[in-house]
XYZ file of C-alpha atoms in Angstrom:
487
model
C -0.167 0.135 -0.201
C 1.504 3.313 -0.928
C 1.211 6.580 0.683
C -1.801 7.928 -0.649
C -3.770 4.724 -0.278
C -3.099 4.102 3.453
C -6.422 5.353 5.837
C -5.627 8.560 7.341
C -1.856 9.134 6.067
C -1.688 12.983 4.848
C -1.160 12.961 0.689
C 2.271 14.926 0.384
C 3.710 15.996 -2.636
C 7.538 16.341 -3.644
C 8.909 19.379 -3.136
C 9.075 21.551 -6.194
C 5.768 20.039 -7.531
C 3.771 22.639 -9.322
C 0.477 23.501 -8.483
C -1.380 25.367 -11.356
C -4.589 26.206 -12.994
C -6.002 26.321 -16.516
C -8.274 28.091 -18.991
C -8.351 29.055 -22.839
C -8.749 32.306 -24.419
C -12.167 31.992 -26.254
C -13.490 30.672 -23.124
C -12.959 33.350 -21.147
C -11.409 36.667 -22.571
C -14.121 37.952 -24.489
C -13.718 41.266 -26.147
C -13.969 39.457 -29.435
C -13.904 42.764 -31.593
C -11.355 44.695 -29.841
C -7.704 45.485 -30.949
C -7.787 44.108 -34.089
C -8.818 40.393 -33.287
C -11.132 38.813 -36.289
C -13.448 35.780 -35.814
C -12.129 32.097 -35.064
C -13.976 29.288 -36.273
C -15.641 29.602 -32.751
C -17.032 32.940 -33.074
C -18.355 31.549 -36.564
C -19.453 28.415 -34.986
C -21.061 29.949 -31.727
C -23.305 32.329 -33.984
C -24.790 29.955 -36.272
C -28.272 28.968 -34.763
C -28.574 25.361 -33.018
C -24.721 25.093 -32.916
C -24.522 25.783 -29.150
C -26.807 25.301 -25.874
C -29.248 28.487 -26.397
C -27.301 30.260 -28.899
C -24.482 31.133 -25.966
C -21.104 32.537 -27.569
C -17.867 34.087 -26.349
C -18.451 37.352 -27.274
C -18.298 38.540 -23.705
C -17.141 35.287 -21.755
C -16.195 36.397 -18.480
C -14.198 39.614 -20.250
C -10.932 38.289 -18.960
C -9.255 40.625 -21.371
C -10.212 43.709 -19.116
C -10.233 42.190 -15.897
C -7.146 39.962 -16.287
C -5.101 42.342 -13.137
C -8.230 41.176 -10.857
C -8.007 37.675 -11.987
C -4.468 37.237 -11.602
C -4.574 38.965 -7.965
C -6.752 36.036 -7.203
C -4.696 33.319 -8.333
C -2.224 34.660 -6.125
C -4.634 35.083 -3.043
C -4.913 31.036 -3.928
C -1.347 30.660 -4.137
C -1.061 28.977 -7.736
C 2.322 28.323 -8.742
C 1.379 28.269 -12.271
C -1.250 29.322 -14.796
C -1.736 27.566 -18.123
C -3.449 30.247 -20.793
C -3.835 29.898 -24.519
C -3.058 33.148 -26.935
C -5.721 33.612 -29.591
C -4.321 33.140 -32.626
C -6.650 35.573 -34.439
C -5.971 38.124 -32.186
C -2.231 37.954 -32.694
C -2.573 37.070 -36.355
C -5.874 37.815 -37.320
C -6.087 36.221 -41.021
C -4.034 33.628 -40.118
C -1.007 35.024 -42.259
C 1.500 37.687 -42.281
C 2.790 40.020 -39.469
C 1.204 39.988 -35.956
C -1.121 42.831 -34.524
C 1.065 44.252 -31.735
C -2.083 45.232 -29.733
C -3.276 41.803 -29.688
C 0.491 40.772 -28.557
C 0.442 43.427 -25.888
C -2.034 41.700 -24.074
C -0.426 38.801 -23.406
C 2.715 40.555 -22.670
C 0.595 42.712 -20.147
C -0.705 39.222 -18.872
C 3.064 37.755 -18.341
C 4.086 40.580 -16.635
C 1.221 40.611 -14.222
C 1.839 36.834 -13.653
C 5.542 37.378 -13.268
C 4.769 39.916 -10.650
C 2.928 38.008 -8.359
C 5.210 35.025 -8.823
C 3.101 32.894 -10.962
C 4.845 31.017 -13.758
C 3.094 31.555 -16.942
C 2.771 28.479 -19.102
C 1.398 29.202 -22.739
C -0.976 27.269 -24.779
C -0.531 28.278 -28.785
C -3.508 26.603 -30.071
C -6.714 25.891 -27.939
C -8.949 25.511 -30.932
C -9.501 28.914 -32.308
C -8.202 29.032 -35.583
C -9.148 31.809 -37.570
C -11.649 31.778 -39.695
C -10.096 32.787 -42.724
C -7.790 29.711 -42.384
C -11.036 27.730 -42.177
C -12.466 29.060 -45.454
C -9.047 27.841 -47.073
C -10.074 24.561 -45.910
C -8.605 24.583 -42.514
C -6.982 22.018 -40.826
C -7.514 19.389 -43.471
C -5.252 21.354 -45.493
C -1.439 20.802 -45.417
C -0.817 24.573 -45.660
C -2.574 25.329 -41.889
C 0.452 23.227 -40.408
C 3.019 26.256 -41.810
C 0.539 29.117 -40.948
C 0.856 27.489 -37.591
C 4.451 27.503 -37.526
C 4.400 31.108 -38.668
C 1.986 32.030 -35.742
C 4.562 29.745 -33.174
C 7.377 31.862 -34.105
C 5.547 34.919 -33.776
C 4.562 34.162 -30.335
C 7.620 32.623 -29.174
C 9.468 36.060 -30.344
C 7.385 38.199 -28.399
C 7.005 35.861 -24.954
C 10.068 33.268 -24.972
C 12.157 35.357 -22.959
C 9.568 35.554 -20.227
C 7.456 32.188 -20.729
C 9.669 29.190 -19.886
C 6.657 26.362 -20.273
C 5.041 26.024 -23.799
C 2.304 23.679 -25.263
C 1.968 23.698 -29.088
C -1.673 22.319 -28.934
C -4.169 21.755 -26.686
C -6.402 18.472 -27.418
C -5.809 17.565 -31.012
C -7.971 14.807 -31.059
C -11.482 17.261 -30.330
C -9.859 19.555 -33.253
C -9.651 17.133 -35.560
C -12.703 14.311 -34.723
C -15.434 16.772 -32.853
C -14.470 19.557 -35.395
C -14.304 17.625 -38.544
C -16.014 13.937 -38.120
C -18.814 14.320 -35.828
C -19.470 18.277 -36.076
C -20.289 19.337 -32.434
C -17.221 21.354 -32.296
C -16.251 24.132 -34.554
C -16.082 24.022 -37.661
C -18.735 21.801 -37.214
C -18.198 19.583 -40.401
C -18.617 16.130 -40.610
C -16.256 14.225 -43.031
C -14.564 11.361 -41.618
C -11.717 11.541 -44.423
C -11.204 15.462 -43.609
C -10.897 14.609 -39.762
C -8.170 12.310 -40.290
C -6.351 14.515 -42.790
C -6.707 17.118 -39.856
C -5.323 14.952 -37.611
C -2.122 14.722 -39.530
C -1.839 18.146 -40.257
C -2.303 18.970 -36.314
C 0.518 16.411 -35.815
C 2.648 18.257 -38.701
C 1.854 21.772 -36.987
C 2.791 20.412 -33.566
C 6.381 19.559 -35.306
C 6.874 22.345 -37.406
C 6.037 24.507 -34.424
C 7.861 23.033 -32.164
C 10.951 23.516 -34.602
C 9.817 27.170 -34.960
C 9.540 28.089 -31.020
C 13.126 26.473 -30.570
C 14.356 28.544 -33.441
C 13.533 31.903 -31.739
C 13.328 30.905 -27.942
C 16.013 30.318 -24.985
C 17.459 26.659 -24.646
C 16.128 26.815 -21.225
C 12.508 26.724 -22.449
C 10.195 23.769 -22.031
C 8.244 22.517 -25.073
C 5.378 19.952 -24.886
C 1.912 19.222 -25.919
C -1.217 18.647 -24.491
C -3.304 15.549 -25.185
C -6.521 14.223 -23.967
C -5.423 10.536 -24.608
C -8.012 7.931 -23.350
C -8.105 5.206 -20.752
C -9.898 2.595 -22.932
C -11.402 -0.434 -21.165
C -12.931 -3.425 -22.387
C -16.565 -4.282 -21.557
C -15.415 -7.945 -21.124
C -12.422 -10.146 -22.013
C -14.202 -11.450 -25.099
C -11.581 -11.167 -27.860
C -14.095 -8.795 -30.165
C -13.976 -6.866 -27.230
C -10.452 -6.409 -27.259
C -10.123 -5.804 -30.817
C -12.630 -2.767 -29.985
C -10.390 -1.429 -27.657
C -7.200 -1.590 -29.743
C -9.297 0.369 -32.617
C -10.567 2.890 -30.131
C -6.887 3.209 -28.594
C -5.568 3.767 -32.190
C -8.209 6.612 -33.022
C -7.892 7.959 -29.654
C -3.956 7.831 -28.760
C -2.108 6.315 -31.152
C -2.790 8.725 -33.934
C -1.290 11.578 -31.957
C 1.591 9.911 -29.609
C 2.628 7.417 -32.401
C 4.074 10.093 -34.458
C 4.841 12.504 -32.102
C 6.905 10.058 -29.441
C 7.755 7.293 -32.038
C 7.614 8.831 -35.446
C 4.891 6.089 -36.858
C 1.238 5.572 -37.142
C -0.014 2.449 -35.910
C -0.253 -0.182 -38.721
C -3.805 -1.274 -37.175
C -5.058 2.177 -37.678
C -4.162 2.079 -41.558
C -6.048 -1.176 -41.564
C -9.168 0.097 -39.762
C -9.501 3.277 -41.733
C -8.161 1.912 -45.392
C -11.928 2.683 -46.523
C -11.730 5.843 -45.480
C -8.450 7.408 -46.631
C -5.544 5.941 -48.276
C -3.152 8.101 -46.083
C -1.539 9.714 -49.087
C -1.798 13.144 -47.520
C 1.265 11.740 -45.499
C 4.238 13.098 -47.605
C 7.857 12.160 -47.256
C 9.874 13.473 -44.243
C 6.386 14.608 -42.383
C 6.804 11.756 -39.570
C 10.239 13.103 -38.911
C 9.194 16.403 -39.022
C 6.551 15.484 -36.652
C 8.909 13.427 -34.170
C 10.318 16.560 -32.379
C 12.034 15.614 -29.043
C 9.836 16.952 -26.307
C 10.678 18.772 -23.206
C 7.534 17.286 -21.402
C 4.189 15.882 -22.075
C 0.948 17.271 -20.859
C -1.882 14.855 -20.088
C -5.852 15.903 -19.748
C -7.728 13.385 -18.059
C -11.385 13.450 -17.313
C -12.977 9.833 -17.234
C -12.378 6.547 -18.777
C -14.146 4.911 -21.945
C -15.814 1.582 -21.639
C -15.990 -0.157 -25.156
C -17.290 -3.581 -26.842
C -17.816 -4.579 -30.330
C -20.974 -3.307 -31.266
C -24.215 -4.878 -31.334
C -25.378 -5.060 -35.048
C -28.899 -5.371 -34.054
C -28.997 -2.634 -31.140
C -29.606 1.059 -31.576
C -29.643 4.167 -29.812
C -27.149 6.950 -29.038
C -23.544 6.895 -28.432
C -22.512 6.853 -24.971
C -19.067 8.327 -25.980
C -19.723 11.316 -24.021
C -18.622 13.522 -26.493
C -21.866 15.533 -27.409
C -24.850 14.461 -29.600
C -24.262 13.978 -33.392
C -25.683 11.372 -35.816
C -21.932 11.372 -37.200
C -19.430 9.758 -35.233
C -16.025 11.084 -34.072
C -14.822 7.640 -34.413
C -13.839 7.068 -38.288
C -13.698 3.884 -39.093
C -15.590 2.262 -35.838
C -19.068 1.914 -36.408
C -18.539 -1.412 -35.093
C -17.607 -0.506 -31.499
C -20.026 0.118 -28.945
C -19.493 2.698 -26.207
C -20.873 1.793 -22.704
C -21.622 4.405 -19.508
C -19.135 3.215 -16.920
C -20.828 2.522 -13.235
C -20.288 5.416 -10.686
C -20.707 8.589 -9.625
C -21.249 11.208 -12.297
C -20.655 14.828 -13.248
C -22.731 17.423 -14.422
C -21.087 16.179 -18.142
C -22.469 12.918 -17.341
C -18.625 11.504 -17.152
C -18.109 8.969 -14.378
C -15.565 9.983 -11.671
C -13.040 7.378 -11.902
C -9.670 8.535 -10.374
C -8.145 4.858 -11.315
C -7.874 6.091 -14.964
C -5.991 8.696 -14.040
C -3.258 6.553 -12.362
C -3.410 4.141 -15.488
C -2.915 6.978 -17.875
C 0.143 8.515 -16.192
C 1.798 5.123 -15.869
C 0.923 4.085 -19.614
C 3.165 7.204 -20.431
C 5.737 6.418 -17.917
C 6.097 3.270 -20.083
C 5.058 4.658 -23.449
C 8.006 7.421 -23.030
C 10.431 6.831 -20.215
C 12.361 9.711 -18.996
C 9.691 12.388 -20.442
C 8.669 14.657 -17.527
C 4.918 14.661 -17.244
C 2.114 17.465 -16.171
C -1.312 16.748 -15.750
C -2.527 20.015 -17.892
C -6.560 19.642 -17.376
C -8.269 17.575 -14.987
C -11.247 18.980 -13.146
C -15.216 18.260 -12.774
C -18.464 20.333 -13.643
C -20.927 20.609 -11.168
C -24.452 22.504 -10.417
C -22.856 25.316 -8.352
C -25.193 27.688 -6.860
C -24.443 30.747 -4.307
C -26.018 29.819 -0.864
C -28.091 33.042 0.835
C -24.914 34.135 2.189
C -23.009 34.689 -1.258
C -20.469 31.757 -0.407
C -20.070 28.645 -3.113
C -19.903 25.026 -1.675
C -18.918 22.520 -4.053
C -18.066 19.526 -1.616
C -18.374 17.410 -4.499
C -15.549 19.094 -6.556
C -13.417 18.919 -3.353
C -13.728 14.838 -3.145
C -13.201 14.753 -6.732
C -9.790 16.892 -6.828
C -8.728 14.894 -3.595
C -9.433 11.361 -5.424
C -7.377 12.583 -8.468
C -4.622 14.285 -6.668
C -4.192 11.352 -4.831
C -4.196 9.446 -7.850
C -1.212 11.103 -9.257
C 0.641 10.953 -5.737
C 0.007 6.943 -6.157
C 1.586 7.470 -9.802
C 4.533 9.289 -8.439
C 5.041 6.563 -5.904
C 5.348 4.043 -8.893
C 7.754 5.663 -10.144
C 6.345 8.004 -12.601
C 7.812 11.486 -13.420
C 4.991 13.755 -12.667
C 6.045 17.405 -11.904
C 2.766 19.713 -11.419
C -0.984 19.598 -11.984
C -3.254 22.222 -13.628
C -6.556 22.133 -12.542
C -9.471 22.727 -14.790
C -10.695 25.346 -14.484
C -9.408 28.434 -12.772
C -13.114 30.081 -13.420
C -16.301 29.087 -14.726
C -16.692 29.987 -18.407
C -17.794 29.516 -21.665
C -18.016 25.711 -22.140
C -18.045 25.237 -25.876
C -21.092 23.764 -27.382
C -22.624 23.744 -23.841
C -22.660 27.096 -23.566
C -22.466 28.806 -20.119
C -24.448 25.487 -18.519
C -21.615 23.424 -17.430
C -19.372 24.897 -14.519
C -15.852 23.763 -14.119
C -14.643 26.567 -11.991
C -12.726 26.840 -9.124
C -13.803 30.647 -9.160
C -17.691 30.988 -9.635
C -18.520 34.011 -12.030
C -22.192 35.114 -12.268
C -23.014 35.529 -15.162
C -24.802 38.771 -15.282
C -22.619 40.761 -12.971
C -19.289 38.879 -13.803
C -18.555 39.046 -10.069
C -15.683 36.754 -9.232
C -16.384 34.345 -5.807
C -13.863 31.498 -5.161
C -15.416 28.486 -4.104
C -14.877 25.904 -1.680
C -13.025 23.869 -3.598
C -10.706 26.849 -4.480
C -9.858 27.470 -0.676
C -9.558 23.733 -0.541
C -6.988 23.624 -3.462
C -5.259 26.861 -1.813
C -4.393 25.197 0.933
C -3.051 21.951 -0.941
C -0.861 24.186 -3.071
C 0.458 26.272 -0.091
C 1.407 23.284 2.049
C 2.136 20.451 -0.899
C -0.438 18.321 1.417
C -3.845 17.153 0.573
C -6.148 18.661 2.935
C -9.225 16.558 4.448
C -12.214 16.314 2.271
C -14.140 17.057 5.020
C -12.324 20.491 5.697
C -14.064 23.218 7.187
C -14.690 26.374 5.277
C -11.534 28.460 5.280
C -12.261 32.276 5.562
C -13.916 33.376 2.553
C -11.819 35.497 -0.244
C -13.413 38.719 -1.340
C -15.435 38.691 -4.618
C -14.303 40.801 -7.087
C -16.716 43.075 -9.613
């Protein structure tokens, strides 16, 4: 039994472990028409009737663009050691081509300076799904040229911020960009073309490789370049060989399609076989795999819930229970013979099962997959129906239990030999949750969407104590004195 499993034993993290929180540009910034910013695919998608809950969009979001100083002050009060944010591509390079708009870059310069002044390490994600609309109009990620445009953009941002930002991620969850954006259509740009989604996956991989090279050409050697993957923990419904084959197919589409070329310089042969009726993979050109397989300084892992799959019953019908939104088009090209099942256990507001063992399994898998490569948990968190009480305080004991369980799983993985250097809570604050609009609250800080006032929830106080002490407080921690809300 390890430290984190012993009843009553405090769960303590190694010295230097990084305690952070994460957000993304379109979900929090607002100011979509200010300082030269032009539409991204998410602006277009969210303003298209029927694409998001109640037609909600990120035009204002939580107005972080104007309130960033107050938000950074709250981070400091919570004792955060790091803040992972994304840069809005159309704010920096509105058409996805050509020189930067300095007013856009200046926002991120100010944000970085504010973070550093409060002793918080900035961690930059270059791409968190907000492709400039003009690049989508030219074909988007299924077009090879988009990868080269990304490399130019990466160089622009690296030159502007690389002297002060040491932690960099090229892409966030390219699986969502490729397969929810171009196969099932539940994310921007809303296309439903399986062949295009596989091309998009490859060109996202190529963008990562070219972007990594571009960053390193303009930044100090001390800086760390990584990528954040939402790799799935895929489990079989039964030990039947047909269910194990289903696991192999989904694992290739969820994981191998990205970590294969990024870490090993090759796509899985079983992926080629499973998708041969959709594409001949001729979009993979000579030299691409070498360009993609750039040495990484770290790997970011995003985790929320495991997947449970089996061979499909050809006579069964009903909604696909993969947790990735409602669409009659699948985000799993070539896997129509696979069925997804609801895993048992407590669920979050997203309908996702709470299962910390999946996070431990994921960490240990990549400890084996990429030995010697430091790992960061770049997203982990849960949505609950958080509401202020009569005193204006927001109690979220379910989230505290969720964080305690998942952070304990991280500590257990460290005890088992994994080199996990830090954890970024998703999310710093409630925000625009993509196609779900504002109905799903992942934040440790509550946002009143009418007034935009920020109020740290119970989980924020709990996480603050963990960050300051390096030890997980008990789940039933008595309420700490509340931090003041900010208007």
